[in-house]
Amino acid sequence: MLKRSDAPVSDDISAQPLFPLAATDLVFADRGRTLIDNLSLTLDGRGITAVMGSNGAGKSLLLRLLHGLLTPTSGAIRWGGNPLSDEVRARQAMVFQRPTMLRRSAADNLRFVLNHLPRNERDRRVEELIAEAKLDHAAATPARLLSGGEQQRLAIARARATEPEVLFLDEPTASLDPASVHAIEEVVRTIHADGIKVIIVTHDIGQAKRLADDVVFINRGRVAEQAAAAAFFERPATDAAQAYLEGRLQF
Amino acid sequence: MSDSGSIFSLALGLVLSGDAELWSIIALSLRVSLTAVALACLIGLPLGAFLAVVKFPGRDAVVALLNAFMGLPPVVVGLFVYLALSRSGPLGVLGLLYTPTAMIIAQTILVTPLIAALARQSMADLHVEYDELFRSLGLSMSRTIAALIWDGRYSLSTAALAGFGRAIAEVGAVIIVGGNIEHVTRVMTTAIALETSKGDLALAMALGLILITLALFVNSAVLTLNRTARRLAYA
């Protein structure tokens, strides 16, 4: 179930655009339960996309399927017409709800993903990323001793160090205090301004309003609604989305 | 026979006086067991990490076998190594029987499953935590294993110390393949067995005291390592 896709790789895939992303008739079932149910979705490479929906709707699963951490039971995922492959995934990065911190210093967590660079360049890049993440005071601190917000900023910096074209964020601000949420949203805006497509799962309606250009609303493993953010929040087209925004929808 | 109190005094005197025979036995014991543990780490740590990371048919059986081999009886290991190294054995031509090298081989075989099994368990726990990140980063298997070993270094150190504790304290394997030859293959445990049978209880007790001290040292080191790792959030 957790195996990487064995799909064939197109020639010279690294030069081809990743978008549009097209997921067609995706199904993901686990232990007899269909968790993603004939989901189809098309995304372009612009803006910040918020994936919303109630608990258990399948948002995080969808991110893992799109990034190739899970293999769909059936259906197809195409990035710029190409199937998911190691080459495609090398152009993406993902930050998880609970950031995985290596048992090393904050700076060494960044060095870990930059080991292909010459030493001088690597050290310079680590300094830049540490500064951007506002972690100058904590570069030598063991990463697991950082606060929740600092850990998440470090995780985002580490993802950014891989120079992705797409960044998946799976509820990056869940259980963080308002100041940490604000700091992370600033980082997300900077990343987006640098031309990186951001796909963020969030439960925070305020955050989605602040960040998102468009919203994909998932309900019971399907895309119930996909719309520009302003339109979605003003006039949700489905009863489920309306109920979700009013805090009435339960899975 | 002297009473226990005087034996203990004599033993302490031997330790404190720097008795040459006593210290040569201690030095050989440490050389053999430390070398065996180093070799066992070289084999056991990557093996444990490999078993924690790579899924293949029969992996559970290999893990079960490894766990069972943690309790290998030293005399049985000694017997197999003896048969392999004896003149008519497949490795007899090397002429290693009754040498410290034979003892190192026996202890390496004895300790490797213990270190590999403990490493596998701790690497498996760490791998569960790191798995999605490493797959997201597209890490190769060799980099995954290297990262797990480095990040698990504190818990792996305790596995190595447990291996050292088993090696330094065993007598069955080294007495069979080493032969307990004075100034050549006599180590602490074989000397204790011999001196006790000869009735020289002071030397046996002196060696026993050293062994107990080493055991205390190993356990304190394990405790300190674990505490340090937790304090630094490396555990």
Short mmCIF file of C-alpha atoms in Angstrom, two decimals:
data_model
loop_
_atom_site.label_atom_id
_atom_site.label_comp_id
_atom_site.label_asym_id
_atom_site.label_seq_id
_atom_site.Cartn_x
_atom_site.Cartn_y
_atom_site.Cartn_z
CA MET A 1 0.00 0.00 0.00
CA LEU A 2 2.83 2.38 0.84
CA LYS A 3 4.92 1.51 -2.18
CA ARG A 4 6.04 4.16 -4.62
CA SER A 5 4.34 4.16 -7.99
CA ASP A 6 6.03 1.95 -10.57
CA ALA A 7 4.71 4.05 -13.41
CA PRO A 8 6.99 4.45 -16.43
CA VAL A 9 9.05 7.62 -16.68
CA SER A 10 8.84 9.86 -19.72
CA ASP A 11 12.04 10.98 -21.46
CA ASP A 12 13.68 14.19 -20.25
CA ILE A 13 10.96 14.72 -17.71
CA SER A 14 12.94 17.26 -15.70
CA ALA A 15 12.55 19.82 -18.51
CA GLN A 16 8.81 19.43 -18.80
CA PRO A 17 6.29 21.52 -16.85
CA LEU A 18 4.70 19.87 -13.80
CA PHE A 19 1.33 21.49 -14.43
CA PRO A 20 -1.49 21.01 -15.03
CA LEU A 21 -1.85 18.43 -12.30
CA ALA A 22 -4.66 16.05 -13.18
CA ALA A 23 -5.98 13.40 -10.82
CA THR A 24 -8.59 11.21 -12.48
CA ASP A 25 -11.01 8.81 -10.80
CA LEU A 26 -8.70 8.31 -7.82
CA VAL A 27 -9.69 5.59 -5.41
CA PHE A 28 -7.81 4.72 -2.25
CA ALA A 29 -9.10 1.94 -0.04
CA ASP A 30 -7.56 0.60 3.14
CA ARG A 31 -8.76 -2.38 5.16
CA GLY A 32 -12.05 -2.51 3.32
CA ARG A 33 -12.82 1.20 3.68
CA THR A 34 -12.88 3.48 0.67
CA LEU A 35 -11.22 6.65 1.89
CA ILE A 36 -10.77 8.41 -1.45
CA ASP A 37 -13.77 7.70 -3.66
CA ASN A 38 -13.50 8.41 -7.40
CA LEU A 39 -11.86 11.76 -6.81
CA SER A 40 -11.01 13.87 -9.84
CA LEU A 41 -9.14 17.15 -9.68
CA THR A 42 -7.25 19.51 -11.95
CA LEU A 43 -4.89 22.20 -10.67
CA ASP A 44 -2.75 24.73 -12.47
CA GLY A 45 0.64 25.90 -11.27
CA ARG A 46 -0.39 29.34 -10.09
CA GLY A 47 -1.24 30.59 -6.64
CA ILE A 48 -1.84 28.96 -3.29
CA THR A 49 -4.43 26.20 -3.19
CA ALA A 50 -6.13 25.42 0.11
CA VAL A 51 -7.49 21.90 0.53
CA MET A 52 -10.30 22.02 3.07
CA GLY A 53 -12.80 19.62 4.54
CA SER A 54 -13.82 18.05 7.82
CA ASN A 55 -11.74 15.50 9.75
CA GLY A 56 -11.49 12.22 7.88
CA ALA A 57 -12.65 13.74 4.59
CA GLY A 58 -9.42 12.58 2.92
CA LYS A 59 -7.40 15.82 2.66
CA SER A 60 -4.09 14.51 4.01
CA LEU A 61 -4.55 11.27 2.08
CA LEU A 62 -5.01 13.28 -1.11
CA LEU A 63 -1.75 15.15 -0.48
CA ARG A 64 0.10 11.87 0.09
CA LEU A 65 -1.37 10.40 -3.08
CA LEU A 66 -0.43 13.46 -5.15
CA HIS A 67 3.12 13.40 -3.71
CA GLY A 68 3.47 9.66 -4.23
CA LEU A 69 3.82 8.63 -0.59
CA LEU A 70 0.75 6.45 -1.13
CA THR A 71 -0.25 4.54 -4.23
CA PRO A 72 -3.88 4.83 -5.28
CA THR A 73 -5.95 1.66 -5.43
CA SER A 74 -7.09 2.83 -8.86
CA GLY A 75 -7.14 5.97 -10.94
CA ALA A 76 -4.37 8.12 -12.40
CA ILE A 77 -2.27 11.08 -11.38
CA ARG A 78 -0.54 13.08 -14.11
CA TRP A 79 1.86 15.93 -13.54
CA GLY A 80 2.09 17.91 -16.77
CA GLY A 81 0.91 14.79 -18.55
CA ASN A 82 3.55 12.58 -16.92
CA PRO A 83 2.88 9.88 -14.37
CA LEU A 84 4.29 10.25 -10.88
CA SER A 85 7.92 9.16 -10.79
CA ASP A 86 11.08 9.76 -8.74
CA GLU A 87 11.98 12.58 -11.15
CA VAL A 88 8.59 14.24 -10.71
CA ARG A 89 8.70 13.87 -6.94
CA ALA A 90 12.23 15.30 -6.80
CA ARG A 91 10.63 18.56 -7.93
CA GLN A 92 8.20 18.53 -5.00
CA ALA A 93 8.53 18.78 -1.23
CA MET A 94 6.19 18.10 1.64
CA VAL A 95 5.92 19.38 5.19
CA PHE A 96 3.95 17.28 7.62
CA GLN A 97 1.57 18.29 10.37
CA ARG A 98 3.99 17.00 12.99
CA PRO A 99 7.37 18.05 11.65
CA THR A 100 9.92 15.24 11.53
CA MET A 101 13.05 16.57 13.15
CA LEU A 102 16.27 14.64 12.65
CA ARG A 103 18.22 14.11 15.86
CA ARG A 104 20.69 16.81 14.92
CA SER A 105 21.05 20.54 15.28
CA ALA A 106 18.74 22.86 13.34
CA ALA A 107 21.56 23.71 10.92
CA ASP A 108 22.43 20.03 10.43
CA ASN A 109 18.79 19.30 9.57
CA LEU A 110 19.26 21.67 6.64
CA ARG A 111 22.74 20.36 5.75
CA PHE A 112 21.20 16.90 5.49
CA VAL A 113 19.26 17.83 2.37
CA LEU A 114 22.07 19.95 0.90
CA ASN A 115 24.81 17.33 0.97
CA HIS A 116 25.08 17.42 -2.83
CA LEU A 117 26.50 20.95 -2.64
CA PRO A 118 30.19 21.80 -2.12
CA ARG A 119 30.92 22.56 1.52
CA ASN A 120 31.27 26.36 1.19
CA GLU A 121 28.13 26.70 -0.84
CA ARG A 122 26.27 24.40 1.52
CA ASP A 123 27.26 26.43 4.58
CA ARG A 124 26.28 29.65 2.83
CA ARG A 125 22.87 28.22 1.86
CA VAL A 126 22.29 26.91 5.40
CA GLU A 127 23.00 30.39 6.77
CA GLU A 128 20.53 31.94 4.32
CA LEU A 129 17.80 29.42 5.12
CA ILE A 130 18.34 29.75 8.87
CA ALA A 131 18.05 33.53 8.55
CA GLU A 132 14.92 33.31 6.39
CA ALA A 133 13.33 30.98 8.95
CA LYS A 134 14.31 33.46 11.71
CA LEU A 135 16.21 30.74 13.52
CA ASP A 136 19.61 32.47 13.80
CA HIS A 137 19.49 32.11 17.58
CA ALA A 138 18.90 28.36 17.32
CA ALA A 139 21.15 27.15 14.50
CA ALA A 140 23.24 24.99 16.83
CA THR A 141 20.32 23.89 19.02
CA PRO A 142 19.17 20.26 18.74
CA ALA A 143 16.14 20.51 16.45
CA ARG A 144 13.91 18.52 18.76
CA LEU A 145 14.41 21.10 21.50
CA LEU A 146 12.96 23.90 19.37
CA SER A 147 9.41 25.12 20.02
CA GLY A 148 6.58 23.79 17.84
CA GLY A 149 6.55 26.92 15.70
CA GLU A 150 10.34 26.90 15.30
CA GLN A 151 10.30 23.23 14.34
CA GLN A 152 7.67 23.87 11.69
CA ARG A 153 9.64 26.84 10.31
CA LEU A 154 12.72 24.64 10.18
CA ALA A 155 10.75 21.89 8.42
CA ILE A 156 9.55 24.39 5.83
CA ALA A 157 13.09 25.74 5.38
CA ARG A 158 14.34 22.17 4.91
CA ALA A 159 11.66 21.52 2.32
CA ARG A 160 12.56 24.77 0.61
CA ALA A 161 16.24 23.81 0.56
CA THR A 162 15.39 21.09 -1.95
CA GLU A 163 14.26 23.85 -4.35
CA PRO A 164 10.84 22.38 -5.11
CA GLU A 165 8.44 23.65 -7.72
CA VAL A 166 5.51 22.42 -5.61
CA LEU A 167 5.29 22.54 -1.82
CA PHE A 168 2.68 20.45 -0.01
CA LEU A 169 1.85 21.65 3.49
CA ASP A 170 -0.25 19.30 5.61
CA GLU A 171 -1.87 21.41 8.34
CA PRO A 172 1.41 23.17 9.12
CA THR A 173 -0.07 25.44 11.78
CA ALA A 174 -2.28 22.98 13.64
CA SER A 175 -1.85 23.48 17.40
CA LEU A 176 0.47 26.47 17.06
CA ASP A 177 -0.01 29.79 18.83
CA PRO A 178 -1.17 32.85 16.84
CA ALA A 179 2.34 34.35 16.62
CA SER A 180 3.75 31.10 15.21
CA VAL A 181 0.82 30.84 12.79
CA HIS A 182 1.52 34.39 11.61
CA ALA A 183 5.26 33.65 11.17
CA ILE A 184 4.53 30.54 9.11
CA GLU A 185 1.99 32.33 6.95
CA GLU A 186 4.64 34.96 6.22
CA VAL A 187 7.04 32.22 5.14
CA VAL A 188 4.34 30.64 2.94
CA ARG A 189 3.71 33.99 1.23
CA THR A 190 7.45 34.42 0.60
CA ILE A 191 7.65 30.93 -0.87
CA HIS A 192 4.69 31.63 -3.11
CA ALA A 193 6.20 34.96 -4.17
CA ASP A 194 9.28 33.00 -5.26
CA GLY A 195 7.11 31.18 -7.80
CA ILE A 196 6.58 27.94 -5.91
CA LYS A 197 3.11 26.39 -6.13
CA VAL A 198 1.76 25.83 -2.61
CA ILE A 199 -0.91 23.26 -1.83
CA ILE A 200 -1.91 23.57 1.80
CA VAL A 201 -4.31 21.47 3.86
CA THR A 202 -5.88 23.60 6.54
CA HIS A 203 -8.82 23.56 8.91
CA ASP A 204 -8.34 27.20 9.70
CA ILE A 205 -10.92 29.12 7.67
CA GLY A 206 -9.28 32.42 8.56
CA GLN A 207 -5.94 31.11 7.33
CA ALA A 208 -7.44 29.89 4.08
CA LYS A 209 -9.04 33.32 3.56
CA ARG A 210 -5.70 35.02 4.25
CA LEU A 211 -3.56 32.76 2.08
CA ALA A 212 -5.51 30.92 -0.58
CA ASP A 213 -6.17 31.90 -4.16
CA ASP A 214 -8.39 28.90 -4.70
CA VAL A 215 -10.02 26.25 -2.54
CA VAL A 216 -10.56 22.54 -3.08
CA PHE A 217 -13.27 21.35 -0.72
CA ILE A 218 -13.22 17.62 -0.02
CA ASN A 219 -16.18 15.77 1.40
CA ARG A 220 -16.32 12.02 1.96
CA GLY A 221 -13.31 11.33 -0.22
CA ARG A 222 -14.48 13.38 -3.21
CA VAL A 223 -14.01 16.91 -4.47
CA ALA A 224 -17.30 18.48 -3.50
CA GLU A 225 -16.34 21.93 -4.70
CA GLN A 226 -13.42 23.72 -6.32
CA ALA A 227 -13.54 27.47 -6.66
CA ALA A 228 -11.66 30.73 -6.36
CA ALA A 229 -11.21 31.47 -2.65
CA ALA A 230 -13.29 34.65 -2.60
CA ALA A 231 -16.19 32.93 -4.35
CA PHE A 232 -15.96 29.86 -2.12
CA PHE A 233 -16.11 31.83 1.09
CA GLU A 234 -18.82 34.22 -0.11
CA ARG A 235 -21.11 31.79 -1.88
CA PRO A 236 -20.26 28.15 -1.34
CA ALA A 237 -21.98 26.17 -4.06
CA THR A 238 -22.70 23.01 -2.09
CA ASP A 239 -24.66 22.38 1.07
CA ALA A 240 -21.69 20.46 2.49
CA ALA A 241 -19.35 23.43 2.04
CA GLN A 242 -21.97 25.78 3.48
CA ALA A 243 -22.39 23.50 6.48
CA TYR A 244 -18.60 23.19 6.90
CA LEU A 245 -18.08 26.95 6.86
CA GLU A 246 -20.86 27.35 9.42
CA GLY A 247 -19.31 24.68 11.61
CA ARG A 248 -22.19 22.26 11.15
CA LEU A 249 -20.59 19.60 8.96
CA GLN A 250 -19.44 16.44 10.68
CA PHE A 251 -17.88 13.43 9.05
CA MET B 1 41.51 -22.44 52.92
CA SER B 2 41.53 -18.79 54.03
CA ASP B 3 38.33 -17.18 55.17
CA SER B 4 36.39 -14.88 52.90
CA GLY B 5 37.68 -11.71 54.53
CA SER B 6 41.35 -12.52 54.02
CA ILE B 7 40.69 -13.66 50.43
CA PHE B 8 39.07 -10.32 49.76
CA SER B 9 42.04 -8.46 51.33
CA LEU B 10 44.54 -10.46 49.27
CA ALA B 11 42.50 -9.81 46.13
CA LEU B 12 42.37 -6.08 46.79
CA GLY B 13 46.13 -6.13 47.45
CA LEU B 14 46.74 -7.80 44.09
CA VAL B 15 44.65 -5.24 42.27
CA LEU B 16 46.26 -2.28 44.03
CA SER B 17 49.84 -3.57 43.79
CA GLY B 18 49.69 -3.68 39.99
CA ASP B 19 50.49 -7.41 39.85
CA ALA B 20 51.96 -8.02 36.36
CA GLU B 21 50.19 -11.34 35.76
CA LEU B 22 46.86 -9.93 36.81
CA TRP B 23 47.18 -6.89 34.55
CA SER B 24 48.36 -8.89 31.55
CA ILE B 25 45.22 -11.04 31.90
CA ILE B 26 43.05 -7.92 32.14
CA ALA B 27 44.76 -6.34 29.13
CA LEU B 28 44.21 -9.44 26.98
CA SER B 29 40.57 -9.68 28.09
CA LEU B 30 39.94 -6.10 27.09
CA ARG B 31 41.81 -6.48 23.80
CA VAL B 32 39.84 -9.60 22.81
CA SER B 33 36.41 -8.35 23.87
CA LEU B 34 36.79 -4.78 22.58
CA THR B 35 38.02 -6.04 19.20
CA ALA B 36 35.16 -8.55 19.03
CA VAL B 37 32.60 -5.85 19.87
CA ALA B 38 34.08 -3.47 17.28
CA LEU B 39 33.83 -6.18 14.61
CA ALA B 40 30.33 -7.12 15.77
CA CYS B 41 29.29 -3.44 15.46
CA LEU B 42 30.72 -3.25 11.94
CA ILE B 43 28.58 -6.23 10.96
CA GLY B 44 25.62 -5.91 13.31
CA LEU B 45 24.72 -2.22 12.99
CA PRO B 46 24.27 -2.15 9.20
CA LEU B 47 22.61 -5.57 9.37
CA GLY B 48 20.15 -4.36 12.02
CA ALA B 49 19.44 -1.16 10.07
CA PHE B 50 18.98 -3.14 6.84
CA LEU B 51 16.46 -5.45 8.52
CA ALA B 52 14.64 -2.43 9.94
CA VAL B 53 14.37 -0.66 6.58
CA VAL B 54 14.12 -3.23 3.81
CA LYS B 55 11.06 -5.42 3.39
CA PHE B 56 11.67 -8.79 1.74
CA PRO B 57 10.03 -12.20 1.88
CA GLY B 58 11.23 -14.09 4.93
CA ARG B 59 12.30 -10.98 6.84
CA ASP B 60 10.25 -11.97 9.88
CA ALA B 61 11.95 -15.36 9.93
CA VAL B 62 15.39 -13.73 9.76
CA VAL B 63 14.44 -11.38 12.60
CA ALA B 64 13.11 -14.28 14.68
CA LEU B 65 16.37 -16.19 14.06
CA LEU B 66 18.42 -13.14 15.01
CA ASN B 67 16.45 -12.70 18.21
CA ALA B 68 16.89 -16.39 19.03
CA PHE B 69 20.66 -16.09 18.41
CA MET B 70 20.87 -13.35 21.04
CA GLY B 71 20.83 -16.17 23.55
CA LEU B 72 23.39 -18.38 21.81
CA PRO B 73 25.14 -20.56 24.41
CA PRO B 74 28.83 -19.54 24.42
CA VAL B 75 30.02 -23.16 24.67
CA VAL B 76 28.12 -24.04 21.50
CA VAL B 77 29.65 -21.09 19.64
CA GLY B 78 33.04 -22.14 21.00
CA LEU B 79 32.47 -25.66 19.78
CA PHE B 80 31.57 -24.56 16.23
CA VAL B 81 34.53 -22.20 16.02
CA TYR B 82 36.76 -24.97 17.42
CA LEU B 83 35.55 -27.39 14.73
CA ALA B 84 36.10 -24.78 12.03
CA LEU B 85 39.60 -23.85 13.20
CA SER B 86 40.86 -27.27 14.29
CA ARG B 87 43.50 -28.85 12.08
CA SER B 88 40.95 -31.01 10.24
CA GLY B 89 38.41 -28.19 9.97
CA PRO B 90 37.77 -25.98 6.94
CA LEU B 91 39.86 -23.14 8.37
CA GLY B 92 42.45 -25.34 10.06
CA VAL B 93 45.12 -24.25 7.60
CA LEU B 94 45.09 -20.77 9.15
CA GLY B 95 46.51 -22.15 12.40
CA LEU B 96 44.36 -19.88 14.54
CA LEU B 97 43.20 -22.32 17.20
CA TYR B 98 44.42 -21.40 20.71
CA THR B 99 45.24 -17.84 19.70
CA PRO B 100 43.60 -14.56 20.74
CA THR B 101 42.35 -14.27 17.14
CA ALA B 102 40.30 -17.45 17.60
CA MET B 103 38.84 -15.97 20.77
CA ILE B 104 37.99 -12.74 18.93
CA ILE B 105 36.23 -14.76 16.19
CA ALA B 106 34.21 -16.72 18.74
CA GLN B 107 33.16 -13.62 20.67
CA THR B 108 32.32 -11.75 17.46
CA ILE B 109 29.97 -14.58 16.47
CA LEU B 110 28.50 -14.57 19.95
CA VAL B 111 27.92 -10.83 20.16
CA THR B 112 26.91 -9.92 16.57
CA PRO B 113 23.31 -11.24 16.83
CA LEU B 114 22.83 -9.36 20.11
CA ILE B 115 24.02 -6.05 18.64
CA ALA B 116 22.16 -6.59 15.34
CA ALA B 117 18.89 -7.49 17.09
CA LEU B 118 19.05 -4.52 19.48
CA ALA B 119 20.04 -2.24 16.60
CA ARG B 120 17.17 -3.53 14.46
CA GLN B 121 14.62 -2.77 17.15
CA SER B 122 15.85 0.73 17.78
CA MET B 123 16.32 1.44 14.04
CA ALA B 124 12.80 0.14 13.31
CA ASP B 125 11.31 2.60 15.80
CA LEU B 126 13.32 5.45 14.31
CA HIS B 127 12.45 4.40 10.76
CA VAL B 128 8.73 4.60 11.50
CA GLU B 129 9.29 8.21 12.53
CA TYR B 130 11.51 9.14 9.56
CA ASP B 131 9.91 7.03 6.84
CA GLU B 132 7.62 9.58 5.19
CA LEU B 133 10.24 12.34 5.30
CA PHE B 134 12.89 10.10 3.76
CA ARG B 135 10.53 8.88 1.04
CA SER B 136 9.46 12.43 0.35
CA LEU B 137 13.13 13.36 -0.04
CA GLY B 138 13.67 10.33 -2.28
CA LEU B 139 16.57 9.08 -0.14
CA SER B 140 18.49 6.02 -1.33
CA MET B 141 18.60 2.94 0.87
CA SER B 142 22.27 3.48 1.76
CA ARG B 143 21.63 7.09 2.82
CA THR B 144 18.58 5.99 4.79
CA ILE B 145 20.62 3.38 6.66
CA ALA B 146 23.51 5.80 7.26
CA ALA B 147 21.11 8.45 8.58
CA LEU B 148 19.35 5.97 10.86
CA ILE B 149 22.66 4.75 12.29
CA TRP B 150 23.89 8.30 12.87
CA ASP B 151 20.65 9.56 14.40
CA GLY B 152 20.31 6.42 16.50
CA ARG B 153 23.90 6.58 17.71
CA TYR B 154 23.04 6.88 21.39
CA SER B 155 20.75 3.88 21.50
CA LEU B 156 23.22 1.98 19.32
CA SER B 157 25.98 2.78 21.80
CA THR B 158 23.94 1.05 24.46
CA ALA B 159 23.63 -1.97 22.15
CA ALA B 160 27.41 -2.00 21.77
CA LEU B 161 27.87 -1.76 25.53
CA ALA B 162 25.43 -4.64 26.04
CA GLY B 163 27.54 -6.61 23.57
CA PHE B 164 30.70 -5.75 25.47
CA GLY B 165 29.07 -6.85 28.71
CA ARG B 166 28.24 -10.22 27.18
CA ALA B 167 31.68 -10.67 25.61
CA ILE B 168 33.80 -9.76 28.63
CA ALA B 169 31.76 -11.98 30.95
CA GLU B 170 31.58 -15.16 28.88
CA VAL B 171 33.86 -18.10 29.55
CA GLY B 172 32.49 -21.00 27.49
CA ALA B 173 33.61 -19.92 24.03
CA VAL B 174 37.04 -18.50 24.88
CA ILE B 175 38.09 -21.47 26.99
CA ILE B 176 37.30 -23.88 24.13
CA VAL B 177 38.98 -21.96 21.30
CA GLY B 178 41.65 -20.22 23.39
CA GLY B 179 42.63 -23.06 25.69
CA ASN B 180 43.44 -20.77 28.65
CA ILE B 181 47.19 -20.78 27.89
CA GLU B 182 49.19 -18.67 30.34
CA HIS B 183 50.45 -15.37 28.84
CA VAL B 184 48.87 -16.30 25.48
CA THR B 185 45.13 -16.82 25.73
CA ARG B 186 44.35 -16.52 29.42
CA VAL B 187 41.63 -14.00 30.05
CA MET B 188 39.77 -12.99 33.19
CA THR B 189 36.93 -15.48 33.02
CA THR B 190 39.11 -18.47 32.11
CA ALA B 191 41.63 -17.48 34.79
CA ILE B 192 38.86 -17.32 37.40
CA ALA B 193 37.71 -20.82 36.42
CA LEU B 194 41.27 -22.16 36.58
CA GLU B 195 42.37 -20.42 39.79
CA THR B 196 39.18 -21.46 41.55
CA SER B 197 39.75 -25.09 40.59
CA LYS B 198 43.37 -24.79 41.78
CA GLY B 199 42.30 -23.22 45.04
CA ASP B 200 44.05 -19.86 44.42
CA LEU B 201 41.00 -17.94 45.42
CA ALA B 202 42.76 -14.59 45.93
CA LEU B 203 43.69 -14.23 42.24
CA ALA B 204 40.25 -15.50 41.20
CA MET B 205 38.60 -13.01 43.53
CA ALA B 206 40.83 -10.16 42.30
CA LEU B 207 39.77 -10.90 38.73
CA GLY B 208 36.16 -11.21 39.88
CA LEU B 209 36.37 -7.76 41.44
CA ILE B 210 37.68 -6.32 38.18
CA LEU B 211 34.86 -7.99 36.25
CA ILE B 212 32.24 -6.64 38.63
CA THR B 213 33.78 -3.17 38.33
CA LEU B 214 33.62 -3.44 34.55
CA ALA B 215 29.99 -4.55 34.74
CA LEU B 216 29.20 -1.55 36.94
CA PHE B 217 31.06 0.71 34.51
CA VAL B 218 29.13 -0.65 31.53
CA ASN B 219 25.78 -0.19 33.24
CA SER B 220 26.64 3.30 34.42
CA ALA B 221 27.76 4.19 30.90
CA VAL B 222 24.45 2.91 29.46
CA LEU B 223 22.51 4.93 32.01
CA THR B 224 24.57 8.08 31.41
CA LEU B 225 24.32 7.75 27.64
CA ASN B 226 20.55 7.36 27.78
CA ARG B 227 20.15 10.32 30.12
CA THR B 228 22.45 12.50 28.02
CA ALA B 229 20.62 11.54 24.84
CA ARG B 230 17.24 12.37 26.37
CA ARG B 231 18.49 15.66 27.79
CA LEU B 232 19.84 16.67 24.38
CA ALA B 233 16.70 15.33 22.66
CA TYR B 234 18.75 12.90 20.64
CA ALA B 235 16.98 9.82 22.01
#
